[in-house]
Every structure is written in C-alpha cells, then in structure tokens.
Amino acid sequence: MKAYEHRAQYYETDQMGIIHHSNYLRWMESARIWWMRQAGIDYGAMEKDGIASPVTGISCQYKSMVRFDDIVLIAIKLEKYNGVRLSLSYCITDKESGETRMTGSSEHCFVDRGGKPVFLKKVYPDYDKAFATALEKAEL
C-alpha cells in the first residue's frame, strides 16, 4: 500500500526546533486510520457499529530528527491479525532523502461499547475479511 504523507507543522516542534517525540504517536494513529481506509475498512463505520480498536501496546525507536516543514512518509505493514487483535509496524522516512526517522509498532484489540472483546470473524465478517485480505497482501 502507498505510504501516508505528512508535512511537519510548526506547532509540532519543541524548544529545540525539532518535532516533539509525542507527535510521532499521533502520526502513527493518523497513518493507521488512513491505512485502514486503503484496506477498505472505515474506522468511523466500525465505531458506529459499536466496535472500537484501542491501543494495547506501542513502541517507537527514534533514528533521526524531523524538523518543521520536513515531509515524511509513513509506511505501515500489518504484521499479525487473528480476528481479536492486530499488530502493525511503522517506518517513518524523510521523503526527500529516504533517511529513516523512526520505526515503531502498535498493538490493538477489538472491543464492543462495553469494553468486551469482539471476535470480528463471528460478529462482523466483512471487517474480518478486509483485515485478513490486508494480512495476505502484507505477507506477499
């Protein structure tokens, strides 16, 4: 799938003039929602159907700095999916130089409005099929 593109904003910088580390998590989330759309999964529709996908784990390894007005590409790969949980990996690179700025991962589960785990294959087979298809494509 095509990488998500983001231009670093001035308000995202810290006192040193570089992007504050907390913004990478926001970028990962924006890229995840964008990736889901590409995979045919509308997160807004999932929420209307009563499904949420909270983060259960996240990690970031910062490789080099991003500064105001830099354009980065965020590549996402679906690493694991079993109908109840999914794991994604991220690689943020500078669009111009190709230099890696950050690598990371996030883990998610699926829950209903009451916070109980949801097995998508059983309850929402269309969402399950879209995630399973994305996993098959990622493994190619």
CSV table of N, CA and C in Angstrom, one decimal:
chain,number,residue,atom,x,y,z
A,1,MET,N,0.8,-1.2,0.0
A,1,MET,CA,0.0,0.0,0.0
A,1,MET,C,0.9,1.2,0.0
A,2,LYS,N,0.3,2.3,-0.5
A,2,LYS,CA,1.0,3.6,-0.6
A,2,LYS,C,1.3,4.1,0.9
A,3,ALA,N,2.4,4.8,1.1
A,3,ALA,CA,2.7,5.3,2.3
A,3,ALA,C,1.9,6.6,2.6
A,4,TYR,N,1.6,6.8,3.9
A,4,TYR,CA,0.9,8.1,4.3
A,4,TYR,C,2.0,9.2,4.3
A,5,GLU,N,1.6,10.4,3.8
A,5,GLU,CA,2.5,11.5,3.7
A,5,GLU,C,2.1,12.6,4.7
A,6,HIS,N,3.1,13.1,5.5
A,6,HIS,CA,2.8,14.2,6.4
A,6,HIS,C,3.9,15.3,6.4
A,7,ARG,N,3.4,16.5,6.3
A,7,ARG,CA,4.3,17.7,6.4
A,7,ARG,C,4.4,18.1,7.9
A,8,ALA,N,5.6,18.1,8.4
A,8,ALA,CA,5.8,18.5,9.8
A,8,ALA,C,5.3,20.0,10.0
A,9,GLN,N,4.5,20.2,11.0
A,9,GLN,CA,3.9,21.5,11.3
A,9,GLN,C,4.8,22.2,12.4
A,10,TYR,N,4.7,23.5,12.4
A,10,TYR,CA,5.5,24.3,13.3
A,10,TYR,C,5.0,24.0,14.8
A,11,TYR,N,3.7,23.9,15.0
A,11,TYR,CA,3.2,23.6,16.3
A,11,TYR,C,3.6,22.3,16.9
A,12,GLU,N,4.1,21.4,16.0
A,12,GLU,CA,4.6,20.1,16.5
A,12,GLU,C,6.0,20.1,17.0
A,13,THR,N,6.7,21.2,16.8
A,13,THR,CA,8.1,21.3,17.3
A,13,THR,C,8.2,21.6,18.8
A,14,ASP,N,9.4,21.3,19.3
A,14,ASP,CA,9.7,21.6,20.7
A,14,ASP,C,10.6,22.8,20.8
A,15,GLN,N,11.1,23.1,22.0
A,15,GLN,CA,12.0,24.2,22.2
A,15,GLN,C,13.3,24.1,21.4
A,16,MET,N,13.7,22.9,21.0
A,16,MET,CA,14.9,22.7,20.2
A,16,MET,C,14.7,22.9,18.7
A,17,GLY,N,13.4,23.1,18.3
A,17,GLY,CA,13.1,23.2,16.9
A,17,GLY,C,13.0,21.9,16.1
A,18,ILE,N,12.8,20.8,16.9
A,18,ILE,CA,12.6,19.5,16.2
A,18,ILE,C,11.2,19.0,16.6
A,19,ILE,N,10.7,18.1,15.9
A,19,ILE,CA,9.4,17.6,16.2
A,19,ILE,C,9.4,16.9,17.6
A,20,HIS,N,8.5,17.3,18.5
A,20,HIS,CA,8.4,16.7,19.8
A,20,HIS,C,8.0,15.2,19.7
A,21,HIS,N,8.7,14.4,20.5
A,21,HIS,CA,8.5,12.9,20.3
A,21,HIS,C,7.1,12.4,20.4
A,22,SER,N,6.2,13.1,21.2
A,22,SER,CA,4.8,12.7,21.3
A,22,SER,C,4.0,12.8,20.0
A,23,ASN,N,4.5,13.6,19.1
A,23,ASN,CA,3.8,13.7,17.8
A,23,ASN,C,3.9,12.5,16.9
A,24,TYR,N,5.0,11.7,17.1
A,24,TYR,CA,5.1,10.5,16.3
A,24,TYR,C,4.0,9.6,16.5
A,25,LEU,N,3.5,9.5,17.8
A,25,LEU,CA,2.4,8.7,18.1
A,25,LEU,C,1.1,9.1,17.4
A,26,ARG,N,0.9,10.4,17.3
A,26,ARG,CA,-0.2,11.0,16.6
A,26,ARG,C,-0.1,10.7,15.1
A,27,TRP,N,1.1,10.8,14.6
A,27,TRP,CA,1.3,10.5,13.2
A,27,TRP,C,1.0,9.0,12.9
A,28,MET,N,1.4,8.1,13.8
A,28,MET,CA,1.1,6.7,13.7
A,28,MET,C,-0.4,6.4,13.6
A,29,GLU,N,-1.1,7.1,14.5
A,29,GLU,CA,-2.6,6.9,14.5
A,29,GLU,C,-3.2,7.4,13.2
A,30,SER,N,-2.8,8.6,12.8
A,30,SER,CA,-3.4,9.2,11.5
A,30,SER,C,-3.1,8.2,10.4
A,31,ALA,N,-1.8,7.7,10.4
A,31,ALA,CA,-1.5,6.8,9.3
A,31,ALA,C,-2.2,5.5,9.4
A,32,ARG,N,-2.5,5.0,10.6
A,32,ARG,CA,-3.3,3.8,10.8
A,32,ARG,C,-4.7,3.9,10.2
A,33,ILE,N,-5.3,5.0,10.6
A,33,ILE,CA,-6.7,5.2,10.1
A,33,ILE,C,-6.7,5.4,8.6
A,34,TRP,N,-5.7,6.0,8.0
A,34,TRP,CA,-5.6,6.2,6.5
A,34,TRP,C,-5.3,4.8,5.9
A,35,TRP,N,-4.4,4.0,6.5
A,35,TRP,CA,-4.2,2.7,6.0
A,35,TRP,C,-5.4,1.8,6.0
A,36,MET,N,-6.2,1.9,7.1
A,36,MET,CA,-7.4,1.1,7.1
A,36,MET,C,-8.4,1.5,6.0
A,37,ARG,N,-8.5,2.8,5.7
A,37,ARG,CA,-9.3,3.2,4.5
A,37,ARG,C,-8.8,2.6,3.3
A,38,GLN,N,-7.5,2.5,3.1
A,38,GLN,CA,-6.9,1.9,1.9
A,38,GLN,C,-7.3,0.4,1.8
A,39,ALA,N,-7.4,-0.2,3.0
A,39,ALA,CA,-7.7,-1.6,3.1
A,39,ALA,C,-9.2,-1.9,3.0
A,40,GLY,N,-10.0,-0.8,2.8
A,40,GLY,CA,-11.4,-1.0,2.7
A,40,GLY,C,-12.1,-1.0,4.0
A,41,ILE,N,-11.5,-0.5,5.1
A,41,ILE,CA,-12.1,-0.5,6.4
A,41,ILE,C,-12.3,0.9,6.9
A,42,ASP,N,-13.5,1.3,7.1
A,42,ASP,CA,-13.8,2.6,7.6
A,42,ASP,C,-13.9,2.6,9.1
A,43,TYR,N,-13.0,3.2,9.8
A,43,TYR,CA,-13.0,3.2,11.2
A,43,TYR,C,-14.2,3.9,11.8
A,44,GLY,N,-14.6,4.9,11.2
A,44,GLY,CA,-15.8,5.6,11.6
A,44,GLY,C,-17.0,4.7,11.6
A,45,ALA,N,-17.1,3.9,10.5
A,45,ALA,CA,-18.3,3.0,10.4
A,45,ALA,C,-18.1,1.9,11.4
A,46,MET,N,-16.9,1.5,11.7
A,46,MET,CA,-16.7,0.5,12.8
A,46,MET,C,-17.2,1.0,14.1
A,47,GLU,N,-16.9,2.2,14.4
A,47,GLU,CA,-17.4,2.8,15.7
A,47,GLU,C,-18.9,2.9,15.7
A,48,LYS,N,-19.5,3.3,14.6
A,48,LYS,CA,-20.9,3.4,14.5
A,48,LYS,C,-21.6,2.0,14.7
A,49,ASP,N,-20.8,0.9,14.3
A,49,ASP,CA,-21.3,-0.4,14.5
A,49,ASP,C,-21.0,-0.9,15.9
A,50,GLY,N,-20.4,-0.1,16.8
A,50,GLY,CA,-20.1,-0.4,18.2
A,50,GLY,C,-18.8,-1.1,18.4
A,51,ILE,N,-17.9,-1.0,17.5
A,51,ILE,CA,-16.6,-1.6,17.6
A,51,ILE,C,-15.5,-0.5,17.8
A,52,ALA,N,-14.7,-0.7,18.8
A,52,ALA,CA,-13.5,0.2,19.0
A,52,ALA,C,-12.3,-0.7,18.9
A,53,SER,N,-11.1,0.0,18.6
A,53,SER,CA,-9.9,-0.7,18.5
A,53,SER,C,-8.8,0.0,19.3
A,54,PRO,N,-8.9,-0.2,20.6
A,54,PRO,CA,-7.9,0.6,21.4
A,54,PRO,C,-6.5,0.0,21.3
A,55,VAL,N,-5.5,0.9,21.6
A,55,VAL,CA,-4.1,0.5,21.6
A,55,VAL,C,-3.9,-0.3,22.9
A,56,THR,N,-3.2,-1.4,22.7
A,56,THR,CA,-2.8,-2.2,23.9
A,56,THR,C,-1.3,-2.2,24.1
A,57,GLY,N,-0.6,-1.7,23.1
A,57,GLY,CA,0.8,-1.6,23.2
A,57,GLY,C,1.4,-0.7,22.1
A,58,ILE,N,2.4,0.0,22.4
A,58,ILE,CA,3.0,0.8,21.4
A,58,ILE,C,4.5,1.0,21.7
A,59,SER,N,5.3,1.1,20.6
A,59,SER,CA,6.8,1.3,20.8
A,59,SER,C,7.3,2.2,19.6
A,60,CYS,N,8.3,3.0,20.0
A,60,CYS,CA,8.9,3.9,19.0
A,60,CYS,C,10.4,3.8,19.2
A,61,GLN,N,11.2,3.8,18.1
A,61,GLN,CA,12.6,3.9,18.1
A,61,GLN,C,13.0,5.1,17.2
A,62,TYR,N,13.4,6.1,17.8
A,62,TYR,CA,13.8,7.3,17.1
A,62,TYR,C,15.2,7.2,16.5
A,63,LYS,N,15.3,7.4,15.2
A,63,LYS,CA,16.5,7.2,14.5
A,63,LYS,C,17.2,8.6,14.2
A,64,SER,N,16.4,9.5,13.7
A,64,SER,CA,17.0,10.9,13.4
A,64,SER,C,15.9,11.9,13.5
A,65,MET,N,16.2,13.1,13.6
A,65,MET,CA,15.3,14.2,13.8
A,65,MET,C,14.4,14.6,12.6
A,66,VAL,N,13.2,15.0,12.9
A,66,VAL,CA,12.3,15.6,11.9
A,66,VAL,C,12.2,17.1,12.4
A,67,ARG,N,12.3,18.0,11.4
A,67,ARG,CA,12.1,19.4,11.7
A,67,ARG,C,10.9,20.0,11.0
A,68,PHE,N,10.5,21.2,11.4
A,68,PHE,CA,9.4,21.9,10.8
A,68,PHE,C,9.5,21.9,9.3
A,69,ASP,N,8.5,21.6,8.6
A,69,ASP,CA,8.3,21.7,7.2
A,69,ASP,C,8.9,20.5,6.4
A,70,ASP,N,9.6,19.6,7.2
A,70,ASP,CA,10.0,18.3,6.5
A,70,ASP,C,8.8,17.5,6.1
A,71,ILE,N,8.9,16.8,5.0
A,71,ILE,CA,7.8,15.9,4.6
A,71,ILE,C,8.3,14.5,4.9
A,72,VAL,N,7.5,13.7,5.6
A,72,VAL,CA,7.8,12.4,5.9
A,72,VAL,C,6.8,11.4,5.3
A,73,LEU,N,7.2,10.2,5.0
A,73,LEU,CA,6.4,9.1,4.6
A,73,LEU,C,6.3,8.1,5.7
A,74,ILE,N,5.1,7.6,5.9
A,74,ILE,CA,4.8,6.7,7.0
A,74,ILE,C,4.3,5.4,6.3
A,75,ALA,N,5.2,4.4,6.2
A,75,ALA,CA,4.8,3.1,5.7
A,75,ALA,C,4.3,2.2,6.8
A,76,ILE,N,3.2,1.5,6.5
A,76,ILE,CA,2.6,0.6,7.5
A,76,ILE,C,2.5,-0.8,7.0
A,77,LYS,N,2.8,-1.7,7.9
A,77,LYS,CA,2.6,-3.1,7.5
A,77,LYS,C,1.8,-3.8,8.6
A,78,LEU,N,0.8,-4.6,8.1
A,78,LEU,CA,0.1,-5.4,9.1
A,78,LEU,C,0.9,-6.6,9.4
A,79,GLU,N,1.3,-6.8,10.6
A,79,GLU,CA,2.2,-7.9,11.0
A,79,GLU,C,1.4,-9.1,11.4
A,80,LYS,N,0.4,-8.9,12.2
A,80,LYS,CA,-0.4,-10.0,12.7
A,80,LYS,C,-1.9,-9.6,12.8
A,81,TYR,N,-2.8,-10.6,12.6
A,81,TYR,CA,-4.2,-10.4,12.8
A,81,TYR,C,-4.8,-11.7,13.0
A,82,ASN,N,-5.7,-11.8,14.1
A,82,ASN,CA,-6.3,-13.1,14.4
A,82,ASN,C,-7.8,-12.9,14.6
A,83,GLY,N,-8.4,-11.8,14.3
A,83,GLY,CA,-9.8,-11.6,14.5
A,83,GLY,C,-10.2,-10.9,15.8
A,84,VAL,N,-9.3,-10.9,16.7
A,84,VAL,CA,-9.5,-10.2,18.0
A,84,VAL,C,-8.4,-9.1,18.2
A,85,ARG,N,-7.2,-9.4,17.7
A,85,ARG,CA,-6.0,-8.5,17.9
A,85,ARG,C,-5.4,-8.3,16.5
A,86,LEU,N,-4.7,-7.1,16.4
A,86,LEU,CA,-3.8,-6.9,15.3
A,86,LEU,C,-2.6,-6.1,15.7
A,87,SER,N,-1.5,-6.3,15.0
A,87,SER,CA,-0.2,-5.7,15.2
A,87,SER,C,0.2,-5.0,13.9
A,88,LEU,N,0.7,-3.8,14.0
A,88,LEU,CA,1.1,-3.0,12.9
A,88,LEU,C,2.6,-2.6,13.1
A,89,SER,N,3.3,-2.5,12.1
A,89,SER,CA,4.7,-1.9,12.2
A,89,SER,C,4.7,-0.6,11.3
A,90,TYR,N,5.5,0.3,11.7
A,90,TYR,CA,5.6,1.6,11.0
A,90,TYR,C,7.1,2.0,10.7
A,91,CYS,N,7.3,2.6,9.6
A,91,CYS,CA,8.6,3.1,9.3
A,91,CYS,C,8.4,4.5,8.7
A,92,ILE,N,8.9,5.5,9.5
A,92,ILE,CA,8.8,6.9,9.0
A,92,ILE,C,10.1,7.3,8.4
A,93,THR,N,10.1,7.7,7.1
A,93,THR,CA,11.3,8.1,6.4
A,93,THR,C,11.1,9.6,5.9
A,94,ASP,N,12.2,10.2,5.7
A,94,ASP,CA,12.2,11.5,5.0
A,94,ASP,C,11.9,11.4,3.6
A,95,LYS,N,10.9,12.1,3.1
A,95,LYS,CA,10.5,12.0,1.7
A,95,LYS,C,11.6,12.3,0.7
A,96,GLU,N,12.4,13.3,1.0
A,96,GLU,CA,13.5,13.8,0.1
A,96,GLU,C,14.7,12.9,0.1
A,97,SER,N,15.2,12.6,1.3
A,97,SER,CA,16.4,11.8,1.4
A,97,SER,C,16.2,10.3,1.5
A,98,GLY,N,15.0,9.9,2.0
A,98,GLY,CA,14.8,8.5,2.2
A,98,GLY,C,15.3,8.0,3.6
A,99,GLU,N,16.0,8.9,4.3
A,99,GLU,CA,16.5,8.5,5.6
A,99,GLU,C,15.4,8.1,6.6
A,100,THR,N,15.7,7.0,7.3
A,100,THR,CA,14.7,6.6,8.3
A,100,THR,C,14.7,7.5,9.5
A,101,ARG,N,13.6,8.0,9.9
A,101,ARG,CA,13.4,8.9,11.1
A,101,ARG,C,13.0,8.2,12.3
A,102,MET,N,12.1,7.2,12.1
A,102,MET,CA,11.5,6.4,13.3
A,102,MET,C,11.0,5.1,12.8
A,103,THR,N,11.1,4.1,13.6
A,103,THR,CA,10.4,2.8,13.4
A,103,THR,C,9.6,2.6,14.6
A,104,GLY,N,8.5,1.8,14.5
A,104,GLY,CA,7.7,1.6,15.6
A,104,GLY,C,6.7,0.5,15.4
A,105,SER,N,5.9,0.2,16.4
A,105,SER,CA,4.8,-0.8,16.2
A,105,SER,C,3.7,-0.4,17.2
A,106,SER,N,2.5,-0.9,16.8
A,106,SER,CA,1.4,-0.7,17.7
A,106,SER,C,0.6,-2.0,17.7
A,107,GLU,N,0.0,-2.3,18.9
A,107,GLU,CA,-0.9,-3.5,19.0
A,107,GLU,C,-2.3,-3.0,19.4
A,108,HIS,N,-3.3,-3.6,18.9
A,108,HIS,CA,-4.7,-3.2,19.1
A,108,HIS,C,-5.5,-4.5,19.3
A,109,CYS,N,-6.7,-4.3,20.0
A,109,CYS,CA,-7.7,-5.3,20.1
A,109,CYS,C,-9.0,-4.7,19.6
A,110,PHE,N,-10.0,-5.5,19.5
A,110,PHE,CA,-11.3,-5.1,19.1
A,110,PHE,C,-12.3,-5.3,20.3
A,111,VAL,N,-13.0,-4.3,20.7
A,111,VAL,CA,-13.9,-4.4,21.8
A,111,VAL,C,-15.3,-3.8,21.4
A,112,ASP,N,-16.3,-4.2,22.1
A,112,ASP,CA,-17.6,-3.6,21.9
A,112,ASP,C,-17.8,-2.3,22.8
A,113,ARG,N,-18.9,-1.7,22.8
A,113,ARG,CA,-19.1,-0.5,23.6
A,113,ARG,C,-18.9,-0.7,25.1
A,114,GLY,N,-19.1,-1.9,25.5
A,114,GLY,CA,-19.0,-2.2,26.9
A,114,GLY,C,-17.5,-2.6,27.3
A,115,GLY,N,-16.6,-2.6,26.3
A,115,GLY,CA,-15.2,-2.9,26.5
A,115,GLY,C,-14.9,-4.4,26.5
A,116,LYS,N,-15.9,-5.2,26.1
A,116,LYS,CA,-15.7,-6.7,26.0
A,116,LYS,C,-15.1,-7.0,24.6
A,117,PRO,N,-14.2,-8.0,24.6
A,117,PRO,CA,-13.5,-8.4,23.3
A,117,PRO,C,-14.5,-8.8,22.3
A,118,VAL,N,-14.2,-8.5,21.0
A,118,VAL,CA,-15.1,-8.8,19.9
A,118,VAL,C,-14.3,-9.7,18.9
A,119,PHE,N,-14.8,-10.8,18.5
A,119,PHE,CA,-14.2,-11.7,17.5
A,119,PHE,C,-14.8,-11.3,16.2
A,120,LEU,N,-14.1,-10.5,15.4
A,120,LEU,CA,-14.7,-9.9,14.2
A,120,LEU,C,-15.2,-11.0,13.2
A,121,LYS,N,-14.5,-12.1,13.1
A,121,LYS,CA,-15.0,-13.2,12.2
A,121,LYS,C,-16.4,-13.6,12.5
A,122,LYS,N,-16.7,-13.7,13.7
A,122,LYS,CA,-18.0,-14.2,14.1
A,122,LYS,C,-19.1,-13.0,14.1
A,123,VAL,N,-18.7,-11.9,14.6
A,123,VAL,CA,-19.7,-10.8,14.7
A,123,VAL,C,-19.8,-9.9,13.5
A,124,TYR,N,-18.6,-9.6,12.9
A,124,TYR,CA,-18.6,-8.7,11.7
A,124,TYR,C,-17.7,-9.3,10.7
A,125,PRO,N,-18.2,-10.2,10.0
A,125,PRO,CA,-17.3,-11.0,9.0
A,125,PRO,C,-16.8,-10.1,7.9
A,126,ASP,N,-17.4,-9.0,7.5
A,126,ASP,CA,-16.9,-8.1,6.5
A,126,ASP,C,-15.6,-7.4,6.9
A,127,TYR,N,-15.6,-7.0,8.2
A,127,TYR,CA,-14.4,-6.3,8.7
A,127,TYR,C,-13.3,-7.4,8.8
A,128,ASP,N,-13.6,-8.6,9.2
A,128,ASP,CA,-12.7,-9.6,9.4
A,128,ASP,C,-12.0,-9.9,8.0
A,129,LYS,N,-12.9,-10.0,7.0
A,129,LYS,CA,-12.4,-10.4,5.6
A,129,LYS,C,-11.4,-9.3,5.1
A,130,ALA,N,-11.7,-8.0,5.4
A,130,ALA,CA,-10.9,-6.9,5.0
A,130,ALA,C,-9.5,-7.0,5.7
A,131,PHE,N,-9.5,-7.2,7.0
A,131,PHE,CA,-8.2,-7.3,7.7
A,131,PHE,C,-7.5,-8.6,7.2
A,132,ALA,N,-8.1,-9.7,7.0
A,132,ALA,CA,-7.5,-10.9,6.6
A,132,ALA,C,-6.9,-10.7,5.2
A,133,THR,N,-7.6,-10.0,4.3
A,133,THR,CA,-7.1,-9.8,3.0
A,133,THR,C,-5.8,-8.9,3.1
A,134,ALA,N,-5.9,-7.9,3.9
A,134,ALA,CA,-4.7,-7.0,4.1
A,134,ALA,C,-3.5,-7.8,4.6
A,135,LEU,N,-3.8,-8.7,5.5
A,135,LEU,CA,-2.7,-9.5,6.0
A,135,LEU,C,-2.1,-10.4,4.9
A,136,GLU,N,-2.9,-11.0,4.1
A,136,GLU,CA,-2.4,-11.8,3.0
A,136,GLU,C,-1.6,-11.0,2.1
A,137,LYS,N,-2.0,-9.7,1.8
A,137,LYS,CA,-1.2,-8.9,0.9
A,137,LYS,C,0.1,-8.5,1.5
A,138,ALA,N,0.1,-8.3,2.8
A,138,ALA,CA,1.3,-7.9,3.6
A,138,ALA,C,2.3,-9.0,3.5
A,139,GLU,N,1.9,-10.3,3.5
A,139,GLU,CA,2.8,-11.4,3.5
A,139,GLU,C,3.4,-11.8,2.2
A,140,LEU,N,2.9,-11.1,1.1
A,140,LEU,CA,3.4,-11.4,-0.3
A,140,LEU,C,4.8,-10.8,-0.4
